[in-house]
CSV table of C-alpha atoms and ligand atoms in Angstrom, one decimal:
chain,number,residue,atom,x,y,z
A,1409,MET,CA,-4.3,105.2,165.9
A,1410,THR,CA,-5.8,104.0,167.9
A,1411,GLU,CA,-4.3,103.4,171.6
A,1412,ARG,CA,-4.0,99.2,170.3
A,1413,ALA,CA,-1.7,100.9,167.8
A,1414,THR,CA,0.9,102.6,171.2
A,1415,LEU,CA,0.3,98.7,172.8
A,1416,GLY,CA,1.5,97.4,169.3
A,1417,VAL,CA,4.7,99.7,169.5
A,1418,ARG,CA,5.7,99.3,173.3
A,1419,ALA,CA,4.2,96.6,175.2
A,1420,GLY,CA,6.4,94.0,176.8
A,1421,GLN,CA,9.3,95.8,175.7
A,1422,ARG,CA,11.8,94.5,178.9
A,1423,ARG,CA,15.1,97.2,178.6
A,1424,THR,CA,18.3,95.5,179.5
A,1425,GLU,CA,21.8,97.0,181.3
A,1426,PHE,CA,22.1,98.7,178.1
A,1427,HIS,CA,19.3,101.0,177.0
A,1428,GLU,CA,19.2,99.4,174.4
A,1429,HIS,CA,15.9,101.5,171.7
A,1430,SER,CA,15.0,98.2,170.0
A,1431,GLU,CA,14.2,95.2,171.7
A,1432,ALA,CA,16.8,92.7,171.8
A,1433,LEU,CA,17.2,89.9,170.2
A,1434,PHE,CA,18.5,86.9,172.8
A,1435,LEU,CA,19.5,83.9,171.0
A,1436,THR,CA,21.0,81.6,173.7
A,1437,SER,CA,19.7,78.2,174.5
A,1438,SER,CA,20.6,78.9,178.2
A,1439,PHE,CA,20.7,80.7,181.3
A,1440,VAL,CA,23.2,80.7,184.4
A,1441,PHE,CA,23.4,81.0,187.6
A,1442,ASP,CA,24.7,83.0,190.1
A,1443,THR,CA,24.5,79.5,192.7
A,1444,ALA,CA,23.0,76.0,192.9
A,1445,GLU,CA,21.0,77.8,195.1
A,1446,GLN,CA,19.5,80.1,192.4
A,1447,ALA,CA,19.1,77.2,189.6
A,1448,ALA,CA,17.1,74.9,192.6
A,1449,ALA,CA,14.8,77.8,192.7
A,1450,ARG,CA,14.7,78.6,188.8
A,1451,PHE,CA,14.4,75.0,188.4
A,1452,THR,CA,11.1,74.8,191.2
A,1453,GLY,CA,9.4,78.5,189.7
A,1454,GLY,CA,10.0,79.6,193.8
A,1455,GLU,CA,12.4,82.2,192.3
A,1456,GLU,CA,10.9,84.2,188.5
A,1457,GLY,CA,13.9,83.9,185.8
A,1458,PHE,CA,15.2,82.9,182.7
A,1459,VAL,CA,16.3,79.4,182.5
A,1460,TYR,CA,15.7,77.4,179.1
A,1461,SER,CA,14.4,78.5,175.4
A,1462,ARG,CA,12.3,75.6,175.5
A,1463,PHE,CA,10.4,78.0,177.8
A,1464,THR,CA,11.2,80.9,178.7
A,1465,ASN,CA,13.5,83.6,176.6
A,1466,PRO,CA,13.6,87.6,177.3
A,1467,THR,CA,12.5,87.8,173.2
A,1468,VAL,CA,9.6,85.3,173.4
A,1469,ALA,CA,8.7,86.9,176.7
A,1470,MET,CA,7.9,90.5,175.0
A,1471,LEU,CA,6.5,89.2,172.1
A,1472,GLN,CA,3.5,87.2,174.3
A,1473,ASP,CA,3.7,89.4,176.8
A,1474,ARG,CA,3.8,91.8,173.3
A,1475,LEU,CA,0.6,90.4,171.5
A,1476,ALA,CA,-1.6,88.9,174.9
A,1477,ALA,CA,-1.9,93.1,175.7
A,1478,LEU,CA,-3.2,93.4,171.9
A,1479,GLU,CA,-5.4,90.5,172.4
A,1480,GLY,CA,-6.4,91.4,176.1
A,1481,ALA,CA,-5.5,88.2,176.9
A,1482,GLU,CA,-3.9,87.4,180.7
A,1483,ALA,CA,-1.9,85.7,179.5
A,1484,CYS,CA,0.0,84.3,175.7
A,1485,VAL,CA,2.3,81.7,175.0
A,1486,ALA,CA,4.2,81.3,171.7
A,1487,THR,CA,4.6,78.6,169.9
A,1488,ALA,CA,6.9,77.3,166.7
A,1489,SER,CA,4.1,78.0,164.5
A,1490,GLY,CA,0.7,78.2,163.9
A,1491,MET,CA,0.4,74.2,163.7
A,1492,SER,CA,1.8,73.5,166.9
A,1493,ALA,CA,-0.4,76.0,168.6
A,1494,ILE,CA,-2.9,74.5,167.8
A,1495,LEU,CA,-1.6,71.3,168.3
A,1496,ALA,CA,-0.5,72.4,172.0
A,1497,THR,CA,-4.3,73.4,172.3
A,1498,VAL,CA,-5.8,70.1,171.7
A,1499,MET,CA,-2.8,67.9,173.6
A,1500,SER,CA,-3.1,70.4,176.5
A,1501,PHE,CA,-7.0,70.2,177.2
A,1502,LEU,CA,-8.6,66.6,175.6
A,1503,LYS,CA,-7.8,63.4,176.6
A,1504,ALA,CA,-8.8,60.0,175.0
A,1505,GLY,CA,-12.2,59.3,174.4
A,1506,ASP,CA,-13.1,63.1,173.6
A,1507,HIS,CA,-14.6,65.3,171.2
A,1508,ILE,CA,-14.1,67.7,168.9
A,1509,VAL,CA,-16.6,69.8,167.1
A,1510,CYS,CA,-15.5,71.9,164.9
A,1511,SER,CA,-15.9,74.7,162.2
A,1512,SER,CA,-15.5,72.6,158.9
A,1513,ALA,CA,-14.0,75.0,156.7
A,1514,VAL,CA,-11.2,75.7,158.7
A,1515,PHE,CA,-8.0,75.6,157.6
A,1516,GLY,CA,-6.6,72.4,155.7
A,1517,ALA,CA,-3.4,71.0,157.6
A,1518,THR,CA,-5.8,71.7,160.9
A,1519,VAL,CA,-8.7,69.1,159.7
A,1520,GLN,CA,-5.6,66.5,158.3
A,1521,LEU,CA,-4.4,67.7,162.1
A,1522,LEU,CA,-7.6,66.4,163.9
A,1523,ASN,CA,-8.4,63.2,161.9
A,1524,ASN,CA,-5.4,61.6,161.1
A,1525,TYR,CA,-4.0,62.3,163.9
A,1526,PHE,CA,-5.7,63.4,167.2
A,1527,GLY,CA,-8.5,60.6,165.8
A,1528,ARG,CA,-6.3,58.3,166.0
A,1529,PHE,CA,-5.6,58.5,170.0
A,1530,GLY,CA,-9.2,58.6,170.6
A,1531,VAL,CA,-10.2,61.6,170.6
A,1532,ALA,CA,-12.8,62.1,167.9
A,1533,THR,CA,-14.0,65.4,166.5
A,1534,SER,CA,-17.6,66.0,164.5
A,1535,PHE,CA,-17.5,68.8,161.9
A,1536,VAL,CA,-19.7,71.8,161.6
A,1537,SER,CA,-21.1,74.8,159.4
A,1538,PRO,CA,-19.3,77.5,160.2
A,1539,THR,CA,-22.4,79.7,160.6
A,1540,ARG,CA,-25.4,77.6,161.9
A,1541,VAL,CA,-24.7,77.4,165.3
A,1542,GLU,CA,-27.9,75.1,165.9
A,1543,GLU,CA,-25.3,72.4,164.5
A,1544,TRP,CA,-22.5,73.0,167.0
A,1545,ARG,CA,-25.4,72.4,169.6
A,1546,ARG,CA,-26.9,69.2,168.5
A,1547,ALA,CA,-23.2,68.1,167.6
A,1548,ALA,CA,-21.9,68.5,171.5
A,1549,ARG,CA,-21.7,65.2,173.4
A,1550,PRO,CA,-20.9,64.8,177.0
A,1551,SER,CA,-17.9,64.3,175.8
A,1552,THR,CA,-16.6,66.8,174.5
A,1553,LYS,CA,-13.8,69.8,175.9
A,1554,LEU,CA,-13.3,71.9,172.7
A,1555,PHE,CA,-15.3,73.7,169.8
A,1556,PHE,CA,-12.9,75.3,167.4
A,1557,VAL,CA,-13.7,77.9,164.5
A,1558,GLU,CA,-11.6,80.1,162.7
A,1559,THR,CA,-13.9,83.3,161.3
A,1560,PRO,CA,-14.3,84.4,159.0
A,1561,SER,CA,-13.7,81.4,157.0
A,1562,ASN,CA,-11.0,80.8,154.0
A,1563,PRO,CA,-11.6,81.5,151.0
A,1564,LEU,CA,-15.3,81.5,151.1
A,1565,THR,CA,-14.8,84.1,153.5
A,1566,GLU,CA,-18.2,83.2,155.8
A,1567,VAL,CA,-18.5,85.4,159.0
A,1568,SER,CA,-18.6,83.2,162.4
A,1569,ASP,CA,-20.9,84.1,165.2
A,1570,ILE,CA,-18.4,83.5,168.6
A,1571,PRO,CA,-20.7,85.2,170.7
A,1572,GLY,CA,-24.0,82.8,170.0
A,1573,LEU,CA,-20.9,79.6,169.9
A,1574,ALA,CA,-19.3,80.8,173.4
A,1575,ALA,CA,-23.3,80.4,174.8
A,1576,VAL,CA,-22.7,76.9,172.9
A,1577,ALA,CA,-20.1,76.0,174.3
A,1578,LYS,CA,-20.9,77.4,177.8
A,1579,GLN,CA,-23.5,75.3,178.0
A,1580,ALA,CA,-21.6,72.1,176.5
A,1581,GLY,CA,-18.9,71.9,179.4
A,1582,ALA,CA,-16.0,73.0,177.0
A,1583,LEU,CA,-14.0,75.8,175.6
A,1584,LEU,CA,-13.7,77.9,172.4
A,1585,ALA,CA,-11.1,78.6,170.7
A,1586,VAL,CA,-10.9,81.1,167.8
A,1587,ASP,CA,-8.5,80.7,164.9
A,1588,ASN,CA,-7.8,84.5,164.5
A,1589,VAL,CA,-5.4,84.5,161.8
A,1590,PHE,CA,-7.4,86.0,159.1
A,1591,CYS,CA,-8.8,89.2,161.8
A,1592,THR,CA,-5.8,89.9,163.8
A,1593,PRO,CA,-6.5,91.3,168.0
A,1594,VAL,CA,-6.7,94.7,165.4
A,1595,LEU,CA,-9.8,93.6,163.2
A,1596,GLN,CA,-11.1,90.7,166.0
A,1597,ARG,CA,-11.1,90.1,169.3
A,1598,PRO,CA,-12.7,86.7,170.7
A,1599,LEU,CA,-12.1,86.8,174.2
A,1600,GLU,CA,-13.8,90.1,174.5
A,1601,LEU,CA,-16.3,88.0,172.3
A,1602,GLY,CA,-17.1,84.8,175.0
A,1603,ALA,CA,-14.0,82.7,173.5
A,1604,ASP,CA,-11.9,80.9,175.5
A,1605,LEU,CA,-8.0,80.7,174.0
A,1606,VAL,CA,-7.5,82.7,170.8
A,1607,ILE,CA,-4.7,80.7,168.9
A,1608,HIS,CA,-2.7,82.3,165.9
A,1609,SER,CA,-0.5,81.6,163.9
A,1610,ALA,CA,2.0,84.6,163.2
A,1611,THR,CA,2.9,83.2,160.0
A,1612,LYS,CA,0.6,85.0,157.8
A,1613,HIS,CA,-0.4,88.2,159.6
A,1614,LEU,CA,1.7,89.2,162.5
A,1615,ASP,CA,5.1,89.1,160.7
A,1616,GLY,CA,3.0,90.1,158.0
A,1617,GLN,CA,6.5,90.5,155.4
A,1618,GLY,CA,6.6,86.6,155.0
A,1619,ARG,CA,10.0,85.5,156.6
A,1620,VAL,CA,9.2,83.8,159.2
A,1621,LEU,CA,7.3,80.4,160.6
A,1622,GLY,CA,4.9,80.9,164.3
A,1623,GLY,CA,1.8,80.5,166.6
A,1624,ALA,CA,0.3,81.8,169.4
A,1625,VAL,CA,-2.0,80.6,172.2
A,1626,LEU,CA,-3.7,83.1,174.6
A,1627,GLY,CA,-6.4,83.4,177.4
A,1628,SER,CA,-6.5,83.3,180.9
A,1629,THR,CA,-3.6,82.8,183.1
A,1630,LYS,CA,-6.0,79.8,183.9
A,1631,LEU,CA,-5.5,78.0,181.3
A,1632,VAL,CA,-2.7,79.1,179.2
A,1633,MET,CA,-0.1,79.5,182.3
A,1634,GLU,CA,-1.2,76.1,183.9
A,1635,HIS,CA,-2.1,74.0,181.2
A,1636,VAL,CA,-0.6,74.7,177.7
A,1637,PHE,CA,2.5,75.9,178.7
A,1638,PRO,CA,3.5,72.6,181.0
A,1639,PHE,CA,2.6,71.4,177.2
A,1640,LEU,CA,5.0,73.8,175.0
A,1641,ARG,CA,7.9,73.2,178.8
A,1642,THR,CA,7.4,69.2,178.1
A,1643,ALA,CA,7.2,69.1,174.4
A,1644,GLY,CA,9.0,71.7,173.2
A,1645,PRO,CA,7.2,73.4,170.0
A,1646,SER,CA,8.9,76.2,171.1
A,1647,LEU,CA,9.3,79.1,168.7
A,1648,SER,CA,12.7,79.9,168.0
A,1649,PRO,CA,14.3,83.5,169.8
A,1650,PHE,CA,15.3,85.2,166.6
A,1651,ASN,CA,11.5,84.2,164.6
A,1652,ALA,CA,9.8,86.3,167.6
A,1653,TRP,CA,12.3,89.0,166.9
A,1654,VAL,CA,10.8,89.8,163.7
A,1655,ILE,CA,6.9,89.2,165.1
A,1656,LEU,CA,7.9,91.0,167.6
A,1657,LYS,CA,9.1,94.0,165.0
A,1658,GLY,CA,6.4,93.1,162.9
A,1659,LEU,CA,3.3,94.4,165.2
A,1660,GLU,CA,4.5,97.5,165.2
A,1661,THR,CA,3.6,97.8,162.5
A,1662,LEU,CA,0.3,95.5,162.4
A,1663,GLU,CA,-2.2,98.1,163.1
A,1664,LEU,CA,-1.3,100.4,159.7
A,1665,ARG,CA,-1.4,97.3,158.1
A,1666,MET,CA,-4.2,95.4,158.6
A,1667,GLN,CA,-6.0,98.6,158.0
A,1668,ALA,CA,-4.5,99.6,155.3
A,1669,HIS,CA,-5.4,96.0,154.1
A,1670,SER,CA,-8.8,96.1,154.8
A,1671,VAL,CA,-8.8,99.6,152.9
A,1672,ALA,CA,-7.0,98.4,149.7
A,1673,ALA,CA,-9.7,94.0,150.2
A,1674,LEU,CA,-12.7,96.7,149.7
A,1675,GLU,CA,-11.9,98.8,147.4
A,1676,LEU,CA,-10.8,95.7,145.2
A,1677,ALA,CA,-13.5,94.1,145.7
A,1678,ARG,CA,-16.1,96.7,144.8
A,1679,TRP,CA,-14.6,96.7,141.4
A,1680,LEU,CA,-15.0,92.5,140.8
A,1681,GLU,CA,-17.6,93.4,141.6
A,1682,GLY,CA,-18.7,95.6,138.7
A,1683,HIS,CA,-16.6,93.6,136.7
A,1684,ARG,CA,-18.9,91.1,133.9
A,1685,ALA,CA,-16.4,88.4,134.2
A,1686,VAL,CA,-17.3,88.2,137.6
A,1687,ALA,CA,-20.1,86.1,139.7
A,1688,ARG,CA,-20.2,86.6,142.9
A,1689,VAL,CA,-17.6,88.0,145.2
A,1690,PHE,CA,-17.2,87.1,148.6
A,1691,TYR,CA,-15.4,90.0,150.8
A,1692,PRO,CA,-16.7,90.6,154.9
A,1693,GLY,CA,-16.9,94.3,154.3
A,1694,LEU,CA,-19.4,94.1,151.2
A,1695,GLU,CA,-23.3,95.0,152.0
A,1696,SER,CA,-23.8,91.7,149.4
A,1697,HIS,CA,-21.5,89.6,152.0
A,1698,PRO,CA,-24.3,86.7,153.9
A,1699,GLN,CA,-23.1,87.9,157.2
A,1700,ARG,CA,-22.8,91.3,156.6
A,1701,ALA,CA,-24.9,92.1,159.9
A,1702,LEU,CA,-22.7,90.4,162.0
A,1703,ALA,CA,-19.2,90.9,160.2
A,1704,ARG,CA,-19.8,94.8,161.4
A,1705,ARG,CA,-20.6,93.9,164.8
A,1706,GLN,CA,-17.4,91.5,165.6
A,1707,GLN,CA,-14.1,92.9,162.7
A,1708,LYS,CA,-13.5,96.0,162.4
A,1709,ALA,CA,-13.2,95.3,159.0
A,1710,GLY,CA,-12.3,93.1,156.4
A,1711,GLY,CA,-9.1,91.9,156.3
A,1712,ALA,CA,-7.5,91.5,153.7
A,1713,VAL,CA,-8.3,88.3,151.9
A,1714,LEU,CA,-11.5,88.0,149.0
A,1715,SER,CA,-12.6,85.4,147.1
A,1716,PHE,CA,-13.9,85.9,143.3
A,1717,GLU,CA,-15.7,83.6,141.6
A,1718,LEU,CA,-15.9,83.5,137.6
A,1719,LYS,CA,-18.2,82.4,134.9
A,1720,GLY,CA,-16.0,80.8,132.5
A,1721,GLY,CA,-14.9,78.2,135.4
A,1722,ARG,CA,-11.0,76.6,136.2
A,1723,GLU,CA,-10.1,78.3,132.9
A,1724,ALA,CA,-11.2,82.0,133.3
A,1725,ALA,CA,-9.7,81.2,136.5
A,1726,TRP,CA,-6.5,80.1,135.5
A,1727,ARG,CA,-6.4,82.2,133.0
A,1728,VAL,CA,-6.4,85.2,135.6
A,1729,ILE,CA,-3.9,83.5,137.7
A,1730,ASP,CA,-2.0,83.2,134.8
A,1731,SER,CA,-2.3,86.6,133.7
A,1732,THR,CA,-0.9,88.3,136.7
A,1733,ARG,CA,2.9,89.6,136.4
A,1734,LEU,CA,2.9,91.6,139.8
A,1735,ILE,CA,0.8,89.2,142.2
A,1736,SER,CA,2.4,86.4,143.6
A,1737,ILE,CA,0.5,82.2,142.4
A,1738,THR,CA,1.4,81.3,146.5
A,1739,ALA,CA,-1.0,80.0,148.9
A,1740,ASN,CA,0.6,81.9,150.9
A,1741,LEU,CA,-1.7,85.4,152.5
A,1742,GLY,CA,-1.1,88.0,155.6
A,1743,ASP,CA,2.2,89.5,153.2
A,1744,VAL,CA,2.7,93.1,152.1
A,1745,LYS,CA,2.9,91.4,148.8
A,1746,THR,CA,-0.5,90.3,146.9
A,1747,THR,CA,-1.5,86.8,146.7
A,1748,ILE,CA,-3.7,84.8,144.2
A,1749,THR,CA,-4.2,81.2,144.6
A,1750,HIS,CA,-6.8,78.2,143.3
A,1751,PRO,CA,-8.5,77.2,146.2
A,1752,ALA,CA,-10.3,73.9,143.8
A,1753,THR,CA,-6.7,72.8,142.8
A,1754,THR,CA,-4.4,74.1,145.3
A,1755,THR,CA,-5.2,74.9,149.5
A,1756,HIS,CA,-8.9,72.1,148.8
A,1757,GLY,CA,-7.5,70.8,145.5
A,1758,ARG,CA,-6.8,66.3,148.4
A,1759,ILE,CA,-11.0,67.2,149.3
A,1760,SER,CA,-13.7,65.0,147.4
A,1761,PRO,CA,-15.4,66.3,144.3
A,1762,GLU,CA,-18.4,66.5,146.6
A,1763,ALA,CA,-16.8,67.4,149.7
A,1764,ARG,CA,-15.8,70.3,147.8
A,1765,ALA,CA,-19.0,71.6,145.1
A,1766,ALA,CA,-20.7,71.3,149.4
A,1767,ALA,CA,-18.5,73.2,150.8
A,1768,GLY,CA,-18.9,76.1,147.5
A,1769,ILE,CA,-15.1,75.4,146.2
A,1770,THR,CA,-16.3,76.2,142.9
A,1771,ASP,CA,-13.4,75.2,139.8
A,1772,GLY,CA,-13.9,79.1,139.3
A,1773,LEU,CA,-13.6,80.5,142.2
A,1774,VAL,CA,-9.8,82.8,143.0
A,1775,ARG,CA,-8.4,83.6,146.6
A,1776,ILE,CA,-6.1,86.7,147.1
A,1777,ALA,CA,-4.7,88.0,149.7
A,1778,VAL,CA,-4.5,91.9,149.6
A,1779,GLY,CA,-0.8,93.1,149.8
A,1780,LEU,CA,0.3,96.9,150.0
A,1781,GLU,CA,0.9,97.6,146.5
A,1782,ALA,CA,-1.3,100.6,144.6
A,1783,LEU,CA,-4.8,99.0,144.0
A,1784,SER,CA,-4.4,100.6,140.2
A,1785,ASP,CA,-1.2,97.9,139.8
A,1786,ILE,CA,-3.7,95.7,141.6
A,1787,LYS,CA,-6.4,95.8,139.5
A,1788,ALA,CA,-4.4,96.2,136.4
A,1789,ASP,CA,-2.1,93.0,137.2
A,1790,LEU,CA,-6.4,90.9,137.7
A,1791,GLU,CA,-7.0,92.9,134.3
A,1792,ARG,CA,-5.1,91.3,131.7
A,1793,GLY,CA,-6.6,88.2,132.7
A,1794,LEU,CA,-10.3,88.9,133.3
A,1795,SER,CA,-10.2,90.9,129.8
B,1356,PLP,C1,-1.5,79.7,157.5
B,1356,PLP,C2,-2.7,79.0,159.0
B,1356,PLP,C3,-2.9,78.2,160.3
B,1356,PLP,C4,-1.3,77.4,159.9
B,1356,PLP,O1,0.0,77.7,160.4
B,1356,PLP,P1,1.2,77.6,160.6
B,1356,PLP,O2,2.0,78.4,161.0
B,1356,PLP,O3,1.5,77.8,158.8
B,1356,PLP,O4,2.3,76.5,161.0
B,1356,PLP,C5,-3.4,77.8,160.8
B,1356,PLP,N1,-4.9,78.2,160.9
B,1356,PLP,C6,-5.2,79.5,160.1
B,1356,PLP,C7,-6.4,80.1,159.5
B,1356,PLP,C8,-3.9,79.3,158.9
B,1356,PLP,O5,-4.7,80.4,157.6
């Protein structure tokens, strides 16, 4: 365990007068004041303290402080989901007429949010290659306010050069936001690599056991508290204290889980690479990964997610999926339970076949998010459909 593990277990805890050992769950929508004068001071922010759980709650505050410590961020605001973290970021920093440059290999709902919703309010988005920094430079305009990237990408695990993108964003006068869902701060700390903002879907590894939805935006006090926090306070896509408590406890085992996921995923990736039914494996820890050197510089390990292409196309891919008895057939990831999905007909099923082909999502591609079961059981479950 590293010193970050200590932060995951200890950072941000606030004990009450009862000296509870485990963090307390404050299920309360509002807080009471001693006097009218105190209430007034709390509302103006003149006095620190809790007011109303849309924007201040002790359990949520503990989660925010712990996650900030892990990411090396000055500030964090928790949100109801990963998507509301992205919504809050764009709402906080952009206005009609502004422009976003975004990786073409981001979460499907992110593409929908930027195109179908922000597009309607006059915020335009250009989608560019996650791996060719030059494209980002060319796509930037005077109105560009935000660069948005997710690395490694899903499902092909393409790795984006965070310091390279940070330099281009700075030249363009834009903020760089990194969706750090796949690595978590255990494996990658984008702020140390030059990013301005980190976005999380806490629904994935931060909870880690598939129980609740949650999200977060992290960065400097100036960016987060002066821009994102007022949006959250006003618009209210806030994290519930119950979900915050679940995720807070999830952070205590985050380092242990991410290390175990990464060890198992690398071994599974190597095994699949040697399998005669498999044409190709995509995993940042493999020697064969096109951005292997970059991944080594930027990430401590490869993480839980890998994908592989079957020689037999869609039929073979579905056979592997349908032959599983242990692995869960679901598009979710970041769980202790291993999951398997066919991107071409699920997560990427709504995009055109041409766009899918251009993105490298072939019909034979299968994605696995490796959980914490015995690797021998996972292999046996896959072998049934592979052979
Ligand atoms: C799941 C996910 C999101 C969205 O998070 P929700 O909590 O489901 O709203 C955003 N980005 C990535 C990379 C994700 O995997």
